[in-house]
PDB file of C-alpha atoms in Angstrom:
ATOM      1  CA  UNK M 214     -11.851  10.173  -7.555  1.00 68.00           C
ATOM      2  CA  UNK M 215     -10.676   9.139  -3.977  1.00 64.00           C
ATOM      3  CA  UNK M 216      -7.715  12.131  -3.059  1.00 92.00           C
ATOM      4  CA  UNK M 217      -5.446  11.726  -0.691  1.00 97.00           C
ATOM      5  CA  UNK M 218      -3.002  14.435   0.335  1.00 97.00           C
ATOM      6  CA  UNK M 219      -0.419  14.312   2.563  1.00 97.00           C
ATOM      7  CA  UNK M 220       1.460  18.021   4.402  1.00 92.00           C
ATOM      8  CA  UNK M 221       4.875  17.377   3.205  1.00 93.00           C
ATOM      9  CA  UNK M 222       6.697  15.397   0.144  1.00 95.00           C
ATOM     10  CA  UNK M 223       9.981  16.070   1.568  1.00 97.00           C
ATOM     11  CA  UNK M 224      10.876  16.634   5.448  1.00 97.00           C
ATOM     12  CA  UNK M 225      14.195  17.038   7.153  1.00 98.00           C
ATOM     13  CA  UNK M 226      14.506  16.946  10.812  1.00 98.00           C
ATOM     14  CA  UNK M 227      16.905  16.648  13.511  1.00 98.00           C
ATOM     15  CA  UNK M 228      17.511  14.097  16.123  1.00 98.00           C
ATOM     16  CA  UNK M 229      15.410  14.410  19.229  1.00 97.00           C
ATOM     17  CA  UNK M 230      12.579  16.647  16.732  1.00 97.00           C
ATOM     18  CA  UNK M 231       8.599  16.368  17.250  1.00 97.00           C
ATOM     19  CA  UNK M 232       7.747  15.510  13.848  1.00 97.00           C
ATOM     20  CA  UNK M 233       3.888  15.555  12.633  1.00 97.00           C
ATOM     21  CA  UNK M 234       2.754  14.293   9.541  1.00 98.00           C
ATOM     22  CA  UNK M 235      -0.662  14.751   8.670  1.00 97.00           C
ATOM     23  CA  UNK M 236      -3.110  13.136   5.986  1.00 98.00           C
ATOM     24  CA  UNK M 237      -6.001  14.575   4.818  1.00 98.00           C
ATOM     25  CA  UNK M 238      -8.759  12.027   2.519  1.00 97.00           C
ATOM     26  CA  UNK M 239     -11.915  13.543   0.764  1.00 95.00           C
ATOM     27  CA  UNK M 240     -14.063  10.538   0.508  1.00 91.00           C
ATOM     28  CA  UNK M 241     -15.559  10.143   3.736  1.00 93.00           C
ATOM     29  CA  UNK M 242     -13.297   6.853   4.270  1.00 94.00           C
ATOM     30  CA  UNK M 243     -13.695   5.532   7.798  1.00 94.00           C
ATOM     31  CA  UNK M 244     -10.587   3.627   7.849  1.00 94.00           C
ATOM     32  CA  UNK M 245      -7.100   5.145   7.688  1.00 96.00           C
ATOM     33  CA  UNK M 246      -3.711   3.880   7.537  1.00 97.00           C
ATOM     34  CA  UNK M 247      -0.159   5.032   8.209  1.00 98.00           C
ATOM     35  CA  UNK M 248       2.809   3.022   6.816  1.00 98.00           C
ATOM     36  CA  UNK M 249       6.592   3.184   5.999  1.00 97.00           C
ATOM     37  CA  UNK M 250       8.319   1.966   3.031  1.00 97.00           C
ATOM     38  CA  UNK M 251      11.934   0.826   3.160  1.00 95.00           C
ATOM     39  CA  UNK M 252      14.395  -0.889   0.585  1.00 89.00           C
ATOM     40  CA  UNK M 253      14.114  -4.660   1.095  1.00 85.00           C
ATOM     41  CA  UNK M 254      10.990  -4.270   3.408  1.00 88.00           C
ATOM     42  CA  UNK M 255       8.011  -3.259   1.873  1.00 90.00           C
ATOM     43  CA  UNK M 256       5.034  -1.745   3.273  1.00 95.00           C
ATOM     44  CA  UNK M 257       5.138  -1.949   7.051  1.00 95.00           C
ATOM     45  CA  UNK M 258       1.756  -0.974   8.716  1.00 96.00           C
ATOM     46  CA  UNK M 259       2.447   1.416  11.771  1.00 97.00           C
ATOM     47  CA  UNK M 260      -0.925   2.672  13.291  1.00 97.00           C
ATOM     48  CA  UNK M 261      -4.724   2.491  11.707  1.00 96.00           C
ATOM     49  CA  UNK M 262      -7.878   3.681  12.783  1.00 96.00           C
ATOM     50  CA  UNK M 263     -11.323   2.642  11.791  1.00 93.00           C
ATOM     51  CA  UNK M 264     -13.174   5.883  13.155  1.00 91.00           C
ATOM     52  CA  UNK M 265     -12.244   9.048  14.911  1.00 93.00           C
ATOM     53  CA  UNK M 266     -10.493   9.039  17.989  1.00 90.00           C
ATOM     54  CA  UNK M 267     -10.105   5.160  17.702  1.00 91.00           C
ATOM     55  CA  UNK M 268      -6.342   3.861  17.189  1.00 94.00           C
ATOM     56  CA  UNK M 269      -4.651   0.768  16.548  1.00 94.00           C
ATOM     57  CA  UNK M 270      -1.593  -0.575  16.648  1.00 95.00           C
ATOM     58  CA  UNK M 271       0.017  -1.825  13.843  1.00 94.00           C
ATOM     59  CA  UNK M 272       3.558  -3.833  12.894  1.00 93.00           C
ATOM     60  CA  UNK M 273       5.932  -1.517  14.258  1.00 96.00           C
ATOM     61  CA  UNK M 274       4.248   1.277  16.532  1.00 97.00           C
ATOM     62  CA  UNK M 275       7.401   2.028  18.312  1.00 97.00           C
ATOM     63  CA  UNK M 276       8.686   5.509  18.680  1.00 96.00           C
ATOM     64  CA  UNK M 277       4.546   6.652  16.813  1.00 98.00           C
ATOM     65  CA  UNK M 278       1.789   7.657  17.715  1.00 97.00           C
ATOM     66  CA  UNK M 279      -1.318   9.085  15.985  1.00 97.00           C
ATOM     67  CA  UNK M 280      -4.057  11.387  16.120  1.00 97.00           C
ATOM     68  CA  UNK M 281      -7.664  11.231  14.858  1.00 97.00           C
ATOM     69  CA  UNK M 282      -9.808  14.027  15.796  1.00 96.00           C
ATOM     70  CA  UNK M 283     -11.727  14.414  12.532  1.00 96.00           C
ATOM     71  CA  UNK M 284     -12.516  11.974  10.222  1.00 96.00           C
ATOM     72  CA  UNK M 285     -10.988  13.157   7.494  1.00 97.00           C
ATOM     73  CA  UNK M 286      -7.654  13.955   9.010  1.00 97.00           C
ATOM     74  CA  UNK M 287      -5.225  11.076  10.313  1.00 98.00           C
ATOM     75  CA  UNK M 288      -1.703  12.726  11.658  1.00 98.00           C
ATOM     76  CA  UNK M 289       1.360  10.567  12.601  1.00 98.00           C
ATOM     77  CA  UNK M 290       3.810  11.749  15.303  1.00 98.00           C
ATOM     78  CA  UNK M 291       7.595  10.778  15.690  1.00 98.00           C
ATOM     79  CA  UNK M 292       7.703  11.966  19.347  1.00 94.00           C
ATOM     80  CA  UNK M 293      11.524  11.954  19.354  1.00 97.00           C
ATOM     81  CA  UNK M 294      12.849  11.056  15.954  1.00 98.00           C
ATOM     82  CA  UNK M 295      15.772   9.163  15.153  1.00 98.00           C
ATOM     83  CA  UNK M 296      17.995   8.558  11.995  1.00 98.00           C
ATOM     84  CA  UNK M 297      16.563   4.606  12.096  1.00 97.00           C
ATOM     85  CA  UNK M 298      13.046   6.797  11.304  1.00 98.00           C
ATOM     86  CA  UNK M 299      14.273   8.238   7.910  1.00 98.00           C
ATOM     87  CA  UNK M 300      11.955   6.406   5.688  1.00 97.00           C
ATOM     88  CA  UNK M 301       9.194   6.903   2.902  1.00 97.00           C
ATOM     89  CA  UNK M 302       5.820   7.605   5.066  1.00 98.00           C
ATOM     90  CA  UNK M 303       2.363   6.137   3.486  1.00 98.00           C
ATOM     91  CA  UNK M 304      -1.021   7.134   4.479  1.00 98.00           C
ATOM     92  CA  UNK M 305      -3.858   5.450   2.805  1.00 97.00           C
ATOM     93  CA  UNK M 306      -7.670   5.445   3.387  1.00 96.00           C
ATOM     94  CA  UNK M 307     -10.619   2.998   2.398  1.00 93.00           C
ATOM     95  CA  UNK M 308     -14.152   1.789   3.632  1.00 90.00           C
ATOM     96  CA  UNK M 309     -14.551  -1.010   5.556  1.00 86.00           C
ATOM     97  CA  UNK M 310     -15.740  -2.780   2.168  1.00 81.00           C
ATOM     98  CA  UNK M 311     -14.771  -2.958  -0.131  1.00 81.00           C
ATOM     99  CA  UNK M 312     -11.344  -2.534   1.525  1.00 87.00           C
ATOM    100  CA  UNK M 313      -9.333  -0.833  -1.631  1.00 92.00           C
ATOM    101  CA  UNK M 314      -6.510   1.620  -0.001  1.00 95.00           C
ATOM    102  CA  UNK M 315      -6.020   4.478  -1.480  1.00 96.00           C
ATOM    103  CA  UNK M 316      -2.231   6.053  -0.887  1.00 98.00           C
ATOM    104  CA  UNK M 317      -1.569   9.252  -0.686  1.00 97.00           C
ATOM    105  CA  UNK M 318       1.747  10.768  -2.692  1.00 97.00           C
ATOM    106  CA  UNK M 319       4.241   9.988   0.280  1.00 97.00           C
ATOM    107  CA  UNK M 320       6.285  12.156   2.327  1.00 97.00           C
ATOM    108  CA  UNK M 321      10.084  11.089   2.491  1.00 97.00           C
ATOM    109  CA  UNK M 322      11.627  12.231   5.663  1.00 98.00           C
ATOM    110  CA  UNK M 323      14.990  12.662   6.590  1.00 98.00           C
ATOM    111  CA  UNK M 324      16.282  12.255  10.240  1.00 98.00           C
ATOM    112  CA  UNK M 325      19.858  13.969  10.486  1.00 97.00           C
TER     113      UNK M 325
ATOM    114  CA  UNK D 230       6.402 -18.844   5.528  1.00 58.00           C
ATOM    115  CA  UNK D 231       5.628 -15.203   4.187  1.00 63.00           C
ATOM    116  CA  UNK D 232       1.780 -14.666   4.036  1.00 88.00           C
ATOM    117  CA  UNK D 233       2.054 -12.931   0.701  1.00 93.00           C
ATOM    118  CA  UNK D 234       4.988 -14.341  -1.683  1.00 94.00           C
ATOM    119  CA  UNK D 235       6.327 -12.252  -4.986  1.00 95.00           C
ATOM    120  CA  UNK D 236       9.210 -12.915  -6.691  1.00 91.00           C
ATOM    121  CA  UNK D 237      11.174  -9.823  -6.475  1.00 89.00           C
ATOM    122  CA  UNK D 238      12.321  -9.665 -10.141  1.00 90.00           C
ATOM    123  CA  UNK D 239      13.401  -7.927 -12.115  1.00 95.00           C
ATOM    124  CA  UNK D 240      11.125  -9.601 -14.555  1.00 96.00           C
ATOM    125  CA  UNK D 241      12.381  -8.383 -18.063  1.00 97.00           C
ATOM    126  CA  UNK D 242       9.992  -8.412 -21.127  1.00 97.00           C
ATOM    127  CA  UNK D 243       9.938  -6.720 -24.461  1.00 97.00           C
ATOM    128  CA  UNK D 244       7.355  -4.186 -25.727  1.00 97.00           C
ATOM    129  CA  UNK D 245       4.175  -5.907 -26.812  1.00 97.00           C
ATOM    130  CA  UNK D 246       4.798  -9.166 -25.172  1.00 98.00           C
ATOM    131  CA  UNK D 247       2.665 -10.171 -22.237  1.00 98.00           C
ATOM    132  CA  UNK D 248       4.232 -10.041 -18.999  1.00 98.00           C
ATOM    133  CA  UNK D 249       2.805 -12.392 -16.011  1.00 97.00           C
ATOM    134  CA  UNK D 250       3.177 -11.433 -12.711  1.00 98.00           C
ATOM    135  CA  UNK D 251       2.173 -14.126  -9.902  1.00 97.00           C
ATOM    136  CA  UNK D 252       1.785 -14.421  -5.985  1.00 97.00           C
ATOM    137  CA  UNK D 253       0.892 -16.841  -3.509  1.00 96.00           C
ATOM    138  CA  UNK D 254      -0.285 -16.574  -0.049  1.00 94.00           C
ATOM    139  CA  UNK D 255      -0.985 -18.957   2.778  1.00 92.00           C
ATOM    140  CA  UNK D 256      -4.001 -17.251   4.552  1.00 87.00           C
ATOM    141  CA  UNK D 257      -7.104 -19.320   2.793  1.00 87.00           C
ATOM    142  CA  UNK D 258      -9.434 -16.820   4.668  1.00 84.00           C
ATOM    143  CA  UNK D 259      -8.168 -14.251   2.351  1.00 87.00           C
ATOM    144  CA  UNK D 260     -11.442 -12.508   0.704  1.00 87.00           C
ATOM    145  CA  UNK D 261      -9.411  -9.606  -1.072  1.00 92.00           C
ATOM    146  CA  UNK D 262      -6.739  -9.222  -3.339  1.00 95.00           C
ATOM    147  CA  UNK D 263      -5.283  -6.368  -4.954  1.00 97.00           C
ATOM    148  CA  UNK D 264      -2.898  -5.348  -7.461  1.00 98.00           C
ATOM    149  CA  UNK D 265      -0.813  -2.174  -7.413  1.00 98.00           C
ATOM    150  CA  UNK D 266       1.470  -0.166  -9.423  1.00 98.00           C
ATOM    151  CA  UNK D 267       4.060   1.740  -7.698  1.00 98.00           C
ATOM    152  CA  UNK D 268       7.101   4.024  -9.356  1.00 97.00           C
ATOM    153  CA  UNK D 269      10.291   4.354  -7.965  1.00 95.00           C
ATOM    154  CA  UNK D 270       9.967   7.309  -5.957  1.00 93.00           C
ATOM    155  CA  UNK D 271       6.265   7.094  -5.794  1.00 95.00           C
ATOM    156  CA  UNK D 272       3.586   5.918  -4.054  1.00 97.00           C
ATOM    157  CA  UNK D 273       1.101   3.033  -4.643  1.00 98.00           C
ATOM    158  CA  UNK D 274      -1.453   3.389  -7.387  1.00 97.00           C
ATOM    159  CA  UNK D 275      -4.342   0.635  -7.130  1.00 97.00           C
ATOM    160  CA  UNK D 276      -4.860  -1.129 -10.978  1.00 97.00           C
ATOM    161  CA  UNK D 277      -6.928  -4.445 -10.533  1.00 97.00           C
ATOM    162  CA  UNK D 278      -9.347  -5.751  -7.210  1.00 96.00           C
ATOM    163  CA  UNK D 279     -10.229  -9.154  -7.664  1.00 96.00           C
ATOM    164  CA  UNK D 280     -12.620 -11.038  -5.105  1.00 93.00           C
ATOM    165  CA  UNK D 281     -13.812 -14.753  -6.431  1.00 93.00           C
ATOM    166  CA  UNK D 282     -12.059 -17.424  -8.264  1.00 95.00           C
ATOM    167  CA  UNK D 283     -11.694 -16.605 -12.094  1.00 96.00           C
ATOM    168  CA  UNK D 284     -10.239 -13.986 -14.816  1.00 97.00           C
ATOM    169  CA  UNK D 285     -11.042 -10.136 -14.345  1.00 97.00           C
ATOM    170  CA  UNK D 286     -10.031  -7.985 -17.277  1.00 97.00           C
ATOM    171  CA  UNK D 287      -9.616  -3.783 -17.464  1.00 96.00           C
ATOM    172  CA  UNK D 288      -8.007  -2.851 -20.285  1.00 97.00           C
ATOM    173  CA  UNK D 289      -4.781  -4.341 -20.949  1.00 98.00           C
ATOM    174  CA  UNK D 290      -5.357  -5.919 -17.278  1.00 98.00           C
ATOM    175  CA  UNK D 291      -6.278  -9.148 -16.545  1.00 98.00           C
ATOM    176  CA  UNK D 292      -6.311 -10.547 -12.782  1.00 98.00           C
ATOM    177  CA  UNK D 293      -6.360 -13.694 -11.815  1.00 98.00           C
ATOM    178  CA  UNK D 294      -7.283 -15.745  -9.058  1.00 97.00           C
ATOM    179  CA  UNK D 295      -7.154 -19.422  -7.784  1.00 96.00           C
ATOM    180  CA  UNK D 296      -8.100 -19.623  -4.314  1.00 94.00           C
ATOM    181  CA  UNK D 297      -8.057 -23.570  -4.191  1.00 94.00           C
ATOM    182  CA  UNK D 298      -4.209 -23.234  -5.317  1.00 94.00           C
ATOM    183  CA  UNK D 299      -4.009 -20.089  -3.173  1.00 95.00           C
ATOM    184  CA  UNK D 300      -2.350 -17.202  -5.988  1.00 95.00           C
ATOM    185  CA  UNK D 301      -3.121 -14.366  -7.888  1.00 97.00           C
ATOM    186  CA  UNK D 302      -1.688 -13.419 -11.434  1.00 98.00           C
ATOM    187  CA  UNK D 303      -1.559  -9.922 -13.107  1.00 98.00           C
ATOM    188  CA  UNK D 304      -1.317 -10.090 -16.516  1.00 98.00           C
ATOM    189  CA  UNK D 305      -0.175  -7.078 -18.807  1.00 98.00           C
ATOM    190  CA  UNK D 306      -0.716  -7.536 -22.483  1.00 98.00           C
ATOM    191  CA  UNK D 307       0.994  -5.224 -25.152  1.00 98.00           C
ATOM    192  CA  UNK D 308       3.488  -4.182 -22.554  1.00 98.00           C
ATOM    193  CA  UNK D 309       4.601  -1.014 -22.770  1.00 97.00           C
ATOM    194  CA  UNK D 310       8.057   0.638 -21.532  1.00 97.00           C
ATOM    195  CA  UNK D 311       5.021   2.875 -19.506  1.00 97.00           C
ATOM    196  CA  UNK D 312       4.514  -0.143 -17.449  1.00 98.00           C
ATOM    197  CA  UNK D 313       7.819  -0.543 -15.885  1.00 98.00           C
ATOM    198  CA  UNK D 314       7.350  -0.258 -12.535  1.00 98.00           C
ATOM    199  CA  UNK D 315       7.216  -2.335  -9.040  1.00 97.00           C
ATOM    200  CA  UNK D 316       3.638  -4.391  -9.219  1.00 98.00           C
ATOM    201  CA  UNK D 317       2.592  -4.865  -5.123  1.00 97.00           C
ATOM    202  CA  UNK D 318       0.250  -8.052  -4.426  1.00 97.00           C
ATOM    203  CA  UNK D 319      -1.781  -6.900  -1.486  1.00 95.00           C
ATOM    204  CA  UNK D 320      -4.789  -9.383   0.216  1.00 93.00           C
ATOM    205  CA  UNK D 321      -7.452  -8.430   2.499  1.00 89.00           C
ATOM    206  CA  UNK D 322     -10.069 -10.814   5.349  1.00 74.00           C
ATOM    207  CA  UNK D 323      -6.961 -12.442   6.747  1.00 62.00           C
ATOM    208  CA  UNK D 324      -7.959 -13.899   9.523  1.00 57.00           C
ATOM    209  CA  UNK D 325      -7.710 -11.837  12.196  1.00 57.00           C
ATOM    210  CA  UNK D 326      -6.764  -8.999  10.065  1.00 61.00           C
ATOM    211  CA  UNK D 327     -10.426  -6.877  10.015  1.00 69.00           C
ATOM    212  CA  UNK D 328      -9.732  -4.363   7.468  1.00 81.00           C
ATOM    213  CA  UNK D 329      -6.116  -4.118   6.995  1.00 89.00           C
ATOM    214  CA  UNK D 330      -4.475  -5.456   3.843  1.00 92.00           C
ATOM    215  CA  UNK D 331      -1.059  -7.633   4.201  1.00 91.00           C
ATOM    216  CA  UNK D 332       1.390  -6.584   1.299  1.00 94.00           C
ATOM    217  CA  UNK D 333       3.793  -8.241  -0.415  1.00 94.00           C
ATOM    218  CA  UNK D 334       7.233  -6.870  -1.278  1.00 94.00           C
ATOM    219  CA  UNK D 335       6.525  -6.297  -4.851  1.00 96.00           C
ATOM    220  CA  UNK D 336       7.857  -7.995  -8.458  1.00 97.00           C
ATOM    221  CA  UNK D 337       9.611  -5.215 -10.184  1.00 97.00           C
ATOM    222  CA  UNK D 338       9.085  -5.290 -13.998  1.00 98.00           C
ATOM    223  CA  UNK D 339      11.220  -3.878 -16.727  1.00 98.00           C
ATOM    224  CA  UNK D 340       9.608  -3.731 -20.370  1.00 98.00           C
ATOM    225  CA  UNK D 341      12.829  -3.330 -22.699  1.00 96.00           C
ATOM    226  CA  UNK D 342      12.814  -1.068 -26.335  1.00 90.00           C
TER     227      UNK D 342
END
């Protein structure tokens, strides 16, 4: 079975924090994925990568960025978070085919 | 026009009876579709892939997809009060899209005692 695991379920930081959040997948997945969840909005992609050290922008990069050093490890940073941050973060992995994501449990952070 | 359309629900059905969830989507380079369970408070759990025209069953799943009339259907048979949950839509090959999958906002479904 595909595992995903993300560092934190729950996360509460202050205005103005650096905030990592880091995903770890097991399956040898090239691509990974970074999203956040809000009420009304659905799944909104932020960055994805398709192999290590390669990055792309998503739907709403603003105020992200990511990090992909190993293959198996895809971290999101807030670089100065903000309350308009607090949100549900999703990282998923897959292969490039077939192209089933596979989410990891979520981490819902808290900007205060 | 949304690229993936769900009706947001709740859709209400009583234990045992089948429940039919649908979406549409305007992309016909779509090559991908997906169906996912998600919990309140949890994350996405993937339940059905589907990838040419017809009926796939797994279980008490059955997907289903038309891509000359452009949807895809999840039916649940026997419902169970288990199933309630949001149900996500999610395609994949949009044009332009390489390996990222487009989402829809998800039908939430209630199966009633």
């Amino acid at each position: 079975d595909v595992k995903v695991t993300q560092s934190s379920r729950y996360l509460v930081k202050r205005t103005g924090e650096k905030v990592f959040l880091e995903c770890v997948q097991d399956m040898d997945h090239e691509n990974m994925f970074w999203y956040r969840q809000d009420p009304g909005l659905g799944l909104r992609l932020i960055y994805f990568s398709y192999d290590v050290k390669m990055k792309e922008k998503g739907d709403i990069p603003e105020g992200y960025s990511v990090s992909r050093e190993k293959k198996e490890r895809f971290s999101l940073i807030l670089e100065s978070a903000s309350t308009n941050q607090t949100s549900m973060y999703l990282c998923a992995s897959s292969l490039p085919y077939p192209n089933e994501q596979f989410f990891g449990p979520g981490t819902r952070l808290t900007v205060l | 026009q949304k690229e993936v359309e769900q009706n947001s629900g709740p859709l209400s059905v009583p234990e045992g009876a089948i429940a039919s969830l649908n979406c549409t989507y305007s992309d016909r380079g779509s090559q991908s579709f997906f169906w996912y369970r998600q919990y309140s408070g949890k994350s996405p759990e993937l339940i059905m892939s589907i990838y040419s025209n017809g009926d796939k069953e797994d279980g008490r799943f059955t997907a289903q997809l038309n891509k000359a009339s452009q949807y895809v259907s999840l039916l649940i048979r026997d419902s169970q009060p288990s199933d309630s949950a949001t149900y996500l839509c999610a395609l994949g090959g949009l044009t332009g899209g390489g390996n990222k999958l487009t989402f829809g906002t998800g039908t939430q479904l209630k199966v009633e005692l």
